[in-house]
Short mmCIF file of C-alpha atoms and ligand atoms in Angstrom, two decimals:
data_model
loop_
_atom_site.label_atom_id
_atom_site.label_comp_id
_atom_site.label_asym_id
_atom_site.label_seq_id
_atom_site.Cartn_x
_atom_site.Cartn_y
_atom_site.Cartn_z
CA MET B 1 0.16 0.07 -0.02
CA ASP B 2 3.12 2.16 -0.64
CA TYR B 3 2.25 4.72 -3.06
CA THR B 4 3.35 8.73 -2.99
CA TRP B 5 1.25 10.70 -1.64
CA THR B 6 0.84 13.30 -4.69
CA ALA B 7 -2.26 15.31 -2.76
CA ALA B 8 -0.62 15.58 0.73
CA ARG B 9 2.99 16.50 -1.10
CA LEU B 10 0.68 19.02 -2.58
CA ALA B 11 -1.43 20.08 0.74
CA PHE B 12 1.30 20.68 2.20
CA LEU B 13 3.32 23.22 0.36
CA TYR B 14 -0.22 24.85 0.03
CA LEU B 15 -0.17 24.99 3.29
CA HIS B 16 3.12 26.78 3.67
CA PHE B 17 2.25 29.39 0.99
CA HIS B 18 -0.81 30.32 3.13
CA THR B 19 0.15 30.34 6.33
CA TRP B 20 3.36 32.93 3.99
CA LEU B 21 1.36 34.87 2.89
CA SER B 22 -1.56 35.54 5.38
CA GLY B 23 1.73 35.86 7.27
CA HIS B 24 0.54 34.71 11.34
CA CYS B 25 1.71 30.94 11.60
CA HIS B 26 -0.10 30.15 14.71
CA LEU B 27 -1.88 27.24 15.32
CA TYR B 28 -5.19 28.31 15.12
CA ASN B 29 -5.08 31.56 15.14
CA ASN B 30 -2.67 31.70 18.57
CA ARG B 31 -6.03 30.91 20.71
CA TYR B 32 -4.29 28.59 23.68
CA ALA B 33 -1.63 30.98 24.01
CA GLY B 34 -1.70 30.40 27.95
CA ASP B 35 -4.22 28.59 28.65
CA LYS B 36 -3.98 25.82 31.69
CA VAL B 37 -5.07 22.16 32.19
CA PHE B 38 -5.53 21.40 35.90
CA ARG B 39 -5.52 18.39 37.96
CA ILE B 40 -7.59 18.60 40.90
CA VAL B 41 -8.68 16.01 43.27
CA PRO B 42 -11.27 16.64 45.69
CA LYS B 43 -10.94 15.24 49.34
CA ASN B 44 -14.55 15.00 49.95
CA ASP B 45 -18.19 16.07 49.52
CA ILE B 46 -18.03 19.72 50.21
CA GLU B 47 -14.22 19.94 48.24
CA ALA B 48 -16.31 18.33 45.07
CA LYS B 49 -20.02 20.57 45.86
CA GLU B 50 -17.76 23.01 45.36
CA LEU B 51 -15.38 22.28 42.98
CA LYS B 52 -18.75 21.15 40.27
CA ASN B 53 -20.41 25.00 41.42
CA ILE B 54 -16.46 27.10 40.09
CA TYR B 55 -16.62 24.55 36.70
CA HIS B 56 -20.02 25.62 35.80
CA ASN B 57 -19.08 29.48 36.94
CA LEU B 58 -16.34 29.65 35.32
CA GLN B 59 -17.43 27.94 32.23
CA VAL B 60 -14.32 25.60 31.80
CA ASP B 61 -14.04 22.93 29.56
CA LEU B 62 -13.93 19.79 31.61
CA TRP B 63 -11.85 17.32 29.96
CA GLN B 64 -12.20 14.22 32.61
CA PRO B 65 -14.80 13.53 33.48
CA SER B 66 -17.09 14.65 30.46
CA SER B 67 -20.33 16.67 33.17
CA HIS B 68 -19.56 18.54 36.86
CA SER B 69 -21.74 16.30 37.34
CA TYR B 70 -19.28 13.41 37.70
CA ILE B 71 -17.42 14.90 39.99
CA GLY B 72 -17.35 13.43 43.68
CA LYS B 73 -15.10 12.24 45.63
CA ASP B 74 -12.12 11.22 45.02
CA THR B 75 -13.05 11.62 41.31
CA VAL B 76 -9.60 13.13 38.98
CA THR B 77 -10.37 15.99 37.40
CA ASP B 78 -8.70 17.52 34.09
CA VAL B 79 -9.60 21.26 33.73
CA HIS B 80 -8.07 22.82 30.70
CA THR B 81 -8.90 26.40 31.58
CA SER B 82 -8.13 29.36 29.54
CA ASN B 83 -5.38 31.35 30.89
CA LYS B 84 -7.56 34.94 31.71
CA THR B 85 -9.95 32.55 33.49
CA SER B 86 -6.92 29.42 35.01
CA GLN B 87 -6.17 33.42 37.29
CA ALA B 88 -9.39 32.96 38.68
CA LEU B 89 -9.43 29.21 39.40
CA LEU B 90 -6.48 29.59 40.89
CA THR B 91 -7.38 32.40 43.65
CA TYR B 92 -10.41 30.37 44.33
CA LEU B 93 -7.91 27.73 45.10
CA ARG B 94 -6.12 28.66 47.56
CA GLN B 95 -8.89 30.42 49.29
CA SER B 96 -9.85 26.76 50.07
CA ASN B 97 -7.19 25.88 50.03
CA ILE B 98 -7.69 23.10 47.44
CA GLN B 99 -4.73 20.84 46.50
CA TYR B 100 -4.37 21.49 42.53
CA LYS B 101 -1.49 20.44 39.88
CA ILE B 102 -0.79 22.15 36.89
CA LEU B 103 -0.51 19.27 33.77
CA VAL B 104 -0.49 21.83 30.82
CA ASN B 105 1.06 25.32 31.51
CA ASP B 106 1.19 26.32 28.13
CA LEU B 107 -1.54 24.54 25.57
CA GLN B 108 -1.00 27.12 22.78
CA LYS B 109 3.85 25.76 23.14
CA ILE B 110 2.09 21.94 23.49
CA LEU B 111 0.48 22.68 20.37
CA GLU B 112 3.17 23.87 18.35
CA LYS B 113 5.24 21.27 19.51
CA GLN B 114 3.38 18.66 18.07
CA ASN B 115 3.14 19.92 15.32
CA VAL B 116 6.85 20.96 14.43
CA SER B 117 7.58 17.22 14.97
CA ARG B 118 5.21 16.36 12.42
CA THR B 119 6.34 18.53 10.41
CA GLN B 120 9.41 17.98 10.50
CA ARG B 121 8.62 13.98 10.13
CA ASN B 122 6.78 14.90 7.30
CA ARG B 123 9.17 15.77 5.65
CA ARG B 124 11.24 12.34 5.26
CA SER B 125 8.02 10.09 4.50
CA LEU B 126 6.57 12.47 2.81
CA SER B 127 5.85 9.30 0.07
CA LYS B 128 4.23 6.62 2.52
CA TYR B 129 0.81 6.52 3.22
CA ASN B 130 1.92 7.35 7.23
CA TYR B 131 -0.02 5.71 9.69
CA GLU B 132 1.51 6.86 13.05
CA GLU B 133 0.56 9.81 12.69
CA TYR B 134 -3.00 12.37 13.00
CA HIS B 135 -4.55 13.13 9.66
CA SER B 136 -7.93 15.26 8.89
CA LEU B 137 -11.08 14.28 8.13
CA GLY B 138 -9.86 14.16 3.22
CA GLU B 139 -6.53 12.90 3.91
CA ILE B 140 -9.49 10.75 6.45
CA GLU B 141 -11.97 10.11 2.84
CA ASN B 142 -8.60 10.65 0.72
CA TRP B 143 -7.22 6.64 1.65
CA MET B 144 -10.74 5.06 2.97
CA HIS B 145 -10.74 5.68 -1.25
CA HIS B 146 -7.83 4.68 -2.33
CA LEU B 147 -8.28 1.39 -1.00
CA ASN B 148 -11.71 1.01 -1.35
CA LYS B 149 -9.85 0.85 -5.80
CA THR B 150 -7.00 -0.61 -4.72
CA GLN B 151 -8.08 -3.30 -2.12
CA SER B 152 -11.45 -4.27 -3.31
CA HIS B 153 -10.74 -8.33 -2.84
CA LEU B 154 -10.67 -7.22 1.13
CA VAL B 155 -12.75 -4.05 1.44
CA TYR B 156 -15.80 -1.65 0.09
CA MET B 157 -16.11 1.51 1.01
CA PHE B 158 -20.74 2.81 1.20
CA SER B 159 -21.46 6.49 2.86
CA VAL B 160 -24.43 5.07 5.42
CA GLY B 161 -25.87 8.69 5.43
CA LYS B 162 -25.04 12.34 5.61
CA SER B 163 -23.75 14.57 8.35
CA TYR B 164 -25.79 17.58 9.28
CA GLU B 165 -22.96 19.97 7.02
CA GLY B 166 -23.44 17.32 4.84
CA ARG B 167 -20.37 15.06 4.23
CA PRO B 168 -20.49 11.49 3.84
CA LEU B 169 -21.17 9.39 6.62
CA TYR B 170 -18.04 6.94 5.40
CA VAL B 171 -17.69 3.08 6.21
CA LEU B 172 -15.35 1.23 5.00
CA LYS B 173 -16.18 -2.88 5.18
CA LEU B 174 -13.57 -5.80 4.94
CA GLY B 175 -13.84 -8.81 4.97
CA ALA B 176 -13.62 -12.36 1.85
CA ASN B 177 -16.30 -12.33 -0.08
CA ASN B 178 -15.96 -15.81 0.36
CA ILE B 179 -19.70 -17.21 2.09
CA VAL B 180 -23.04 -15.08 1.53
CA LYS B 181 -24.67 -14.71 5.21
CA LYS B 182 -21.35 -13.62 7.71
CA LYS B 183 -21.58 -12.88 11.23
CA ALA B 184 -20.19 -9.10 11.77
CA ILE B 185 -18.49 -7.32 14.17
CA TRP B 186 -19.10 -2.98 13.84
CA ILE B 187 -16.27 -1.00 14.95
CA ASP B 188 -16.77 3.22 15.12
CA CYS B 189 -14.25 6.09 16.51
CA GLY B 190 -14.68 9.65 16.07
CA ILE B 191 -17.25 10.48 17.43
CA HIS B 192 -15.81 12.57 20.11
CA ALA B 193 -14.34 14.91 18.19
CA ARG B 194 -11.25 15.16 19.68
CA GLU B 195 -10.27 11.56 21.20
CA TRP B 196 -7.82 11.86 17.63
CA ILE B 197 -5.64 8.31 18.79
CA GLY B 198 -9.77 6.80 17.69
CA PRO B 199 -9.48 7.74 13.23
CA VAL B 200 -5.57 6.82 13.10
CA PHE B 201 -6.43 3.58 15.43
CA CYS B 202 -9.83 3.06 13.41
CA GLN B 203 -7.03 3.53 10.12
CA TRP B 204 -4.24 1.25 12.37
CA PHE B 205 -6.44 -1.21 12.09
CA VAL B 206 -7.49 -1.52 8.95
CA ARG B 207 -3.89 -1.43 7.63
CA GLU B 208 -3.04 -4.07 9.74
CA ALA B 209 -6.14 -6.19 8.70
CA LEU B 210 -4.61 -6.14 5.06
CA ASN B 211 -1.16 -5.91 5.72
CA THR B 212 -1.70 -9.49 7.20
CA TYR B 213 -4.44 -11.44 6.38
CA ASN B 214 -1.89 -13.49 4.25
CA ARG B 215 0.26 -14.61 6.93
CA ASP B 216 -1.75 -14.48 9.86
CA SER B 217 -3.60 -16.75 10.62
CA SER B 218 -6.19 -16.12 12.91
CA MET B 219 -6.62 -12.35 11.01
CA ARG B 220 -7.10 -14.89 7.91
CA LYS B 221 -10.51 -17.03 10.05
CA ILE B 222 -11.75 -13.52 11.07
CA LEU B 223 -11.81 -11.99 7.79
CA ASN B 224 -12.64 -15.17 6.70
CA LEU B 225 -15.73 -15.72 9.29
CA LEU B 226 -16.39 -11.87 9.50
CA ASN B 227 -17.46 -9.12 8.02
CA ILE B 228 -16.27 -5.67 10.11
CA TYR B 229 -17.72 -2.52 9.23
CA VAL B 230 -14.83 -0.19 10.07
CA MET B 231 -16.16 3.71 10.47
CA PRO B 232 -13.12 6.01 11.07
CA VAL B 233 -14.79 9.20 11.49
CA LEU B 234 -18.68 8.33 12.92
CA ASN B 235 -18.67 12.35 14.45
CA VAL B 236 -17.00 14.13 10.35
CA ASP B 237 -18.27 17.65 11.46
CA GLY B 238 -17.11 17.93 14.79
CA TYR B 239 -13.49 16.40 13.61
CA HIS B 240 -13.34 18.42 10.98
CA PHE B 241 -13.91 21.50 13.20
CA SER B 242 -11.00 20.55 15.98
CA TRP B 243 -8.70 20.59 12.59
CA THR B 244 -10.26 24.49 11.79
CA THR B 245 -11.31 25.55 14.75
CA ASP B 246 -11.01 24.25 18.12
CA ARG B 247 -8.97 21.33 19.34
CA PHE B 248 -10.76 20.62 22.73
CA TRP B 249 -14.31 20.39 20.12
CA ARG B 250 -16.37 17.17 21.29
CA LYS B 251 -20.37 17.31 19.76
CA THR B 252 -21.41 17.36 16.50
CA ARG B 253 -21.72 21.03 15.38
CA SER B 254 -25.66 21.62 13.70
CA LYS B 255 -27.48 24.45 16.35
CA ASN B 256 -29.75 25.14 18.73
CA ARG B 257 -30.80 27.18 21.26
CA PHE B 258 -29.60 29.87 22.94
CA ASN B 259 -26.78 30.42 20.05
CA CYS B 260 -25.05 26.91 21.12
CA TYR B 261 -23.50 24.62 18.68
CA GLY B 262 -24.03 21.19 18.58
CA VAL B 263 -25.58 17.44 20.63
CA ASP B 264 -22.84 14.83 22.39
CA ALA B 265 -23.31 12.77 19.90
CA ASN B 266 -22.76 9.55 22.33
CA ARG B 267 -25.95 10.85 24.93
CA ASN B 268 -28.45 10.78 21.62
CA TRP B 269 -29.18 7.70 20.89
CA LYS B 270 -32.44 5.69 21.52
CA VAL B 271 -32.48 4.04 24.81
CA LYS B 272 -33.02 6.20 28.33
CA TRP B 273 -32.58 9.31 26.15
CA GLY B 274 -32.64 11.82 28.21
CA GLU B 275 -31.87 10.68 31.43
CA GLU B 276 -29.36 10.66 34.57
CA GLY B 277 -25.89 11.09 32.77
CA ALA B 278 -26.56 13.69 29.92
CA SER B 279 -27.39 17.23 30.57
CA SER B 280 -30.66 19.01 28.81
CA HIS B 281 -29.13 22.36 28.31
CA PRO B 282 -27.85 23.39 24.43
CA CYS B 283 -23.78 24.28 25.44
CA ASP B 284 -23.40 22.32 27.77
CA SER B 285 -21.00 19.06 26.24
CA THR B 286 -23.51 16.45 28.08
CA TYR B 287 -26.33 17.67 25.80
CA CYS B 288 -28.28 15.21 24.45
CA GLY B 289 -30.31 16.43 22.29
CA PRO B 290 -33.50 18.27 21.43
CA TYR B 291 -34.53 14.34 20.93
CA ALA B 292 -33.76 11.12 20.19
CA GLU B 293 -32.00 10.26 17.29
CA SER B 294 -32.12 14.28 16.36
CA GLU B 295 -28.53 13.90 15.07
CA PRO B 296 -27.56 13.15 11.43
CA GLU B 297 -24.85 11.16 12.28
CA VAL B 298 -26.01 8.56 15.24
CA GLN B 299 -30.08 7.76 13.20
CA ALA B 300 -27.27 7.17 9.97
CA VAL B 301 -25.71 4.46 11.34
CA SER B 302 -28.77 3.26 14.49
CA ARG B 303 -30.06 2.74 11.20
CA PHE B 304 -27.84 0.08 8.64
CA ILE B 305 -26.73 -1.18 12.10
CA TYR B 306 -30.02 -1.85 12.71
CA LYS B 307 -31.05 -3.31 10.17
CA GLN B 308 -27.91 -5.30 10.35
CA ARG B 309 -28.68 -6.77 13.77
CA LYS B 310 -29.17 -10.20 13.69
CA HIS B 311 -25.46 -10.17 11.54
CA ILE B 312 -23.98 -7.94 14.09
CA LYS B 313 -22.66 -9.79 17.63
CA ALA B 314 -20.55 -7.09 18.26
CA TYR B 315 -20.56 -3.74 18.69
CA LEU B 316 -17.01 -1.19 19.08
CA SER B 317 -16.53 2.13 20.09
CA ILE B 318 -13.94 3.98 20.61
CA HIS B 319 -13.09 6.53 22.09
CA SER B 320 -10.55 8.37 25.17
CA TYR B 321 -8.59 8.70 27.31
CA ALA B 322 -8.65 6.40 30.38
CA GLN B 323 -7.60 3.47 29.42
CA MET B 324 -10.56 1.00 29.56
CA LEU B 325 -12.94 -1.62 28.85
CA LEU B 326 -16.52 -0.59 29.36
CA TYR B 327 -19.77 -2.63 28.34
CA PRO B 328 -23.55 -1.93 29.32
CA TYR B 329 -25.18 -0.84 31.10
CA SER B 330 -23.34 2.54 31.42
CA TYR B 331 -27.14 4.25 32.71
CA GLN B 332 -28.16 1.33 34.91
CA TYR B 333 -25.59 -0.45 37.57
CA ASP B 334 -27.37 -3.84 36.91
CA THR B 335 -25.85 -6.80 35.40
CA ILE B 336 -26.52 -7.53 31.77
CA PRO B 337 -28.88 -11.19 31.21
CA ASN B 338 -25.82 -12.73 29.08
CA TYR B 339 -22.59 -11.17 32.23
CA HIS B 340 -20.42 -13.84 32.67
CA CYS B 341 -20.05 -13.79 28.23
CA VAL B 342 -19.40 -10.20 28.19
CA ALA B 343 -16.93 -9.80 31.19
CA SER B 344 -15.03 -12.96 30.44
CA ALA B 345 -14.76 -11.35 26.50
CA ALA B 346 -13.27 -7.97 28.00
CA SER B 347 -10.96 -9.65 30.82
CA ASN B 348 -9.42 -11.98 28.30
CA ALA B 349 -8.59 -8.51 25.68
CA VAL B 350 -7.12 -6.96 28.38
CA HIS B 351 -4.75 -9.27 28.72
CA ALA B 352 -4.20 -10.31 25.98
CA MET B 353 -3.30 -6.44 25.50
CA ARG B 354 -0.96 -6.51 28.00
CA SER B 355 0.90 -8.53 27.16
CA ALA B 356 2.18 -5.94 24.17
CA TYR B 357 3.44 -3.36 26.47
CA GLY B 358 2.48 -3.86 29.80
CA VAL B 359 -0.15 -1.14 29.04
CA ARG B 360 -2.77 -1.46 31.60
CA TYR B 361 -6.72 -1.00 32.07
CA GLN B 362 -9.48 -1.36 33.45
CA HIS B 363 -12.69 -3.41 32.72
CA GLY B 364 -16.55 -3.24 33.81
CA PRO B 365 -20.07 -2.24 32.90
CA ALA B 366 -19.61 1.36 31.96
CA SER B 367 -22.44 2.38 34.35
CA SER B 368 -19.37 1.11 37.75
CA THR B 369 -17.17 1.57 35.96
CA LEU B 370 -17.13 4.87 34.45
CA TYR B 371 -19.96 6.70 35.51
CA LEU B 372 -23.96 6.24 34.69
CA SER B 373 -24.53 7.51 31.21
CA SER B 374 -28.10 7.76 29.34
CA GLY B 375 -28.16 7.70 25.89
CA SER B 376 -25.13 6.37 24.77
CA SER B 377 -24.87 4.10 21.90
CA ILE B 378 -22.59 0.65 23.51
CA ASP B 379 -26.56 0.86 25.88
CA TRP B 380 -28.29 1.37 22.37
CA ALA B 381 -26.32 -1.34 20.17
CA TYR B 382 -26.69 -4.38 23.04
CA ASN B 383 -30.80 -3.21 23.65
CA THR B 384 -30.51 -3.04 19.97
CA GLY B 385 -29.52 -7.54 20.35
CA ILE B 386 -26.18 -7.10 19.62
CA PRO B 387 -24.59 -9.40 22.42
CA TYR B 388 -21.22 -8.16 23.15
CA SER B 389 -20.51 -4.71 22.46
CA PHE B 390 -17.59 -2.70 23.80
CA ALA B 391 -16.49 1.31 24.72
CA PHE B 392 -13.11 1.23 24.57
CA GLU B 393 -10.84 4.18 25.32
CA LEU B 394 -7.86 4.60 24.73
CA ARG B 395 -4.78 5.82 26.22
CA ASP B 396 -3.62 7.46 28.45
CA THR B 397 -4.37 8.75 31.85
CA GLY B 398 -4.23 12.20 31.87
CA TYR B 399 -0.97 12.70 30.79
CA TYR B 400 -0.71 13.88 27.67
CA GLY B 401 -5.27 13.81 27.59
CA PHE B 402 -6.43 14.48 24.41
CA LEU B 403 -3.08 15.63 22.73
CA LEU B 404 -1.26 11.66 23.20
CA PRO B 405 1.24 12.74 20.77
CA GLU B 406 2.20 10.84 18.29
CA SER B 407 4.55 8.91 18.70
CA LEU B 408 2.78 6.48 21.41
CA ILE B 409 0.17 6.13 18.01
CA LYS B 410 2.40 2.98 17.94
CA PRO B 411 2.50 1.10 21.06
CA THR B 412 -1.53 2.68 21.18
CA CYS B 413 -3.30 1.40 18.41
CA THR B 414 -1.27 -2.19 18.35
CA GLU B 415 -1.66 -3.48 21.55
CA THR B 416 -5.25 -2.17 20.86
CA THR B 417 -5.62 -4.00 17.83
CA ILE B 418 -3.59 -7.63 19.62
CA ALA B 419 -7.20 -6.36 22.11
CA VAL B 420 -9.80 -5.99 18.53
CA LYS B 421 -8.71 -9.27 17.22
CA ASN B 422 -9.25 -10.83 20.60
CA ILE B 423 -12.75 -10.47 20.79
CA ALA B 424 -13.36 -11.35 16.91
CA MET B 425 -11.94 -14.54 17.67
CA HIS B 426 -14.01 -14.11 21.99
CA ILE B 427 -17.54 -14.81 19.01
CA LEU B 428 -16.48 -16.98 17.00
CA LYS B 429 -17.07 -19.14 20.06
CA LYS B 430 -19.84 -20.40 21.72
CA CYS B 431 -20.53 -18.46 24.07
CA ARG B 432 -23.96 -16.10 24.58
C1 NAG Q 501 -1.28 35.47 30.74
O1 NAG Q 501 -1.70 35.69 32.04
C2 NAG Q 501 -0.68 36.98 32.99
C3 NAG Q 501 -1.58 37.03 34.18
O2 NAG Q 501 -2.27 37.73 33.12
C4 NAG Q 501 0.33 37.01 32.07
O3 NAG Q 501 1.38 37.68 31.87
C5 NAG Q 501 0.73 36.11 30.94
O4 NAG Q 501 1.85 37.38 29.63
C6 NAG Q 501 -0.47 35.79 29.27
N1 NAG Q 501 0.27 34.88 28.75
C7 NAG Q 501 -0.04 34.33 27.34
C8 NAG Q 501 0.66 33.55 27.33
O5 NAG Q 501 -1.06 34.83 27.35
C1 NAG Q 502 -0.08 21.27 11.28
O1 NAG Q 502 0.97 21.06 10.63
C2 NAG Q 502 0.66 20.93 9.71
C3 NAG Q 502 1.67 20.40 8.29
O2 NAG Q 502 2.93 19.73 8.68
C4 NAG Q 502 -0.86 20.76 9.25
O3 NAG Q 502 -0.70 20.34 7.78
C5 NAG Q 502 -2.22 20.40 9.15
O4 NAG Q 502 -3.35 21.23 9.23
C6 NAG Q 502 -1.32 21.60 11.12
N1 NAG Q 502 -2.65 22.24 11.75
C7 NAG Q 502 -2.70 20.93 12.44
C8 NAG Q 502 -4.40 21.56 13.28
O5 NAG Q 502 -2.48 19.71 12.98
C1 NAG Q 503 -16.19 1.39 -3.75
O1 NAG Q 503 -15.56 0.20 -5.06
C2 NAG Q 503 -16.55 -0.02 -5.48
C3 NAG Q 503 -16.36 -0.27 -7.39
O2 NAG Q 503 -15.29 -1.21 -6.61
C4 NAG Q 503 -17.77 1.22 -6.01
O3 NAG Q 503 -18.34 0.64 -7.04
C5 NAG Q 503 -18.07 2.24 -4.85
O4 NAG Q 503 -18.78 3.44 -5.68
C6 NAG Q 503 -16.95 2.65 -4.14
N1 NAG Q 503 -17.82 3.22 -3.30
C7 NAG Q 503 -17.13 4.69 -3.31
C8 NAG Q 503 -18.32 5.66 -1.40
O5 NAG Q 503 -16.65 5.74 -3.60
ZN1 ZN Q 504 -15.54 9.89 23.89
#
């Protein structure tokens, strides 16, 4: 699959020319200059309550957890603030004698540094498609079209609908066309725009599948017996926006009341929609939307999966960051009927994953392992009859957070591929 990446080279030259012409050389218009990321862990319920309030009042960008409503005693909270807001937060923390750590002192500097090292690496390897870097939506779409043309014995590319802004919602179907009624696995990446490790994992997995089909017996078995649907970017509008305008955008880009934009595409599914663990306020980052499946992206994907529900045996959704492998329920603490099978699949996958780099993942029901949330895709998939439904929260646990450097793409994607293959082999065995 090595080929000259002419389009990328042209885009690269154009960008440099453009930067030179317009005279500004800061990413995202320098909007993150002096922005900080704090880590604060409330020691008791009183601190937790105070933090919730202050986060809400200061309108900070919460990296972890995704909403202030999830904060309780001992919750690790990573908060991104503007330079100005950081002063107010610091004053408050000192007054209340709450302990904090500054994880990032100037977010803009980190973004620029990562972009420079990327540009340098790009110069060296421009002739080969680079799977160890983040790609823009346009680059990912070109890559998909290319595979559809050159790998048609194992790849078929199609669209399940259109996004709010009118972009096609592309999916790759991987698998040998040897038998008619095949079981299937669905994998989506990029439900949340800023979690860039997701889309790059989807690309990595596709490459691994295609490259090892001939020499790895388990991959050959997987692709012979199963179809794997891979959707590299579910929230295409949000992902694009995170490249052009706001690196830390999470939601879709639909316009709603109060002049706020976007719905949390992982709170918008038709399962206990709008209940606990989702916000009904359009400006919040966990806004569930005006009604279930209000987002065209969610509606398109759920329609496709619903039609294929008899074949699809596993639904996987790739997120970051936390290092967890989660399964239903998200919306309640009850255990699922086939808990035994699912929990053992998760435990095996996490164990296999650790063999690569020794990195540990927690695993368990999303509700008790992470937090309660309603309208999530894994609960919806599970309730639709898909017996294995998982959400991965990839690396790391907050050192880089959403800004996972490109040097960690390879280890992160390698171990995650092992986990996904492990789950695929599991569903070929009898355990329901
Ligand atoms: C951040 O704010 C401080 C205090 O107001 C100021 O001295 C500093 O220059 C600001 N940093 C940036 C990068 O804007
Ligand atoms: C970073 O630099 C590259 C050029 O190497 C450019 O293509 C890309 O759009 C830049 N921005 C981001 C957000 O990565
Ligand atoms: C993928 O290739 C097939 C032909 O092999 C074509 O019919 C189909 O339209 C292509 N998909 C897309 C999205 O272009
Ligand atoms: Zn996410």
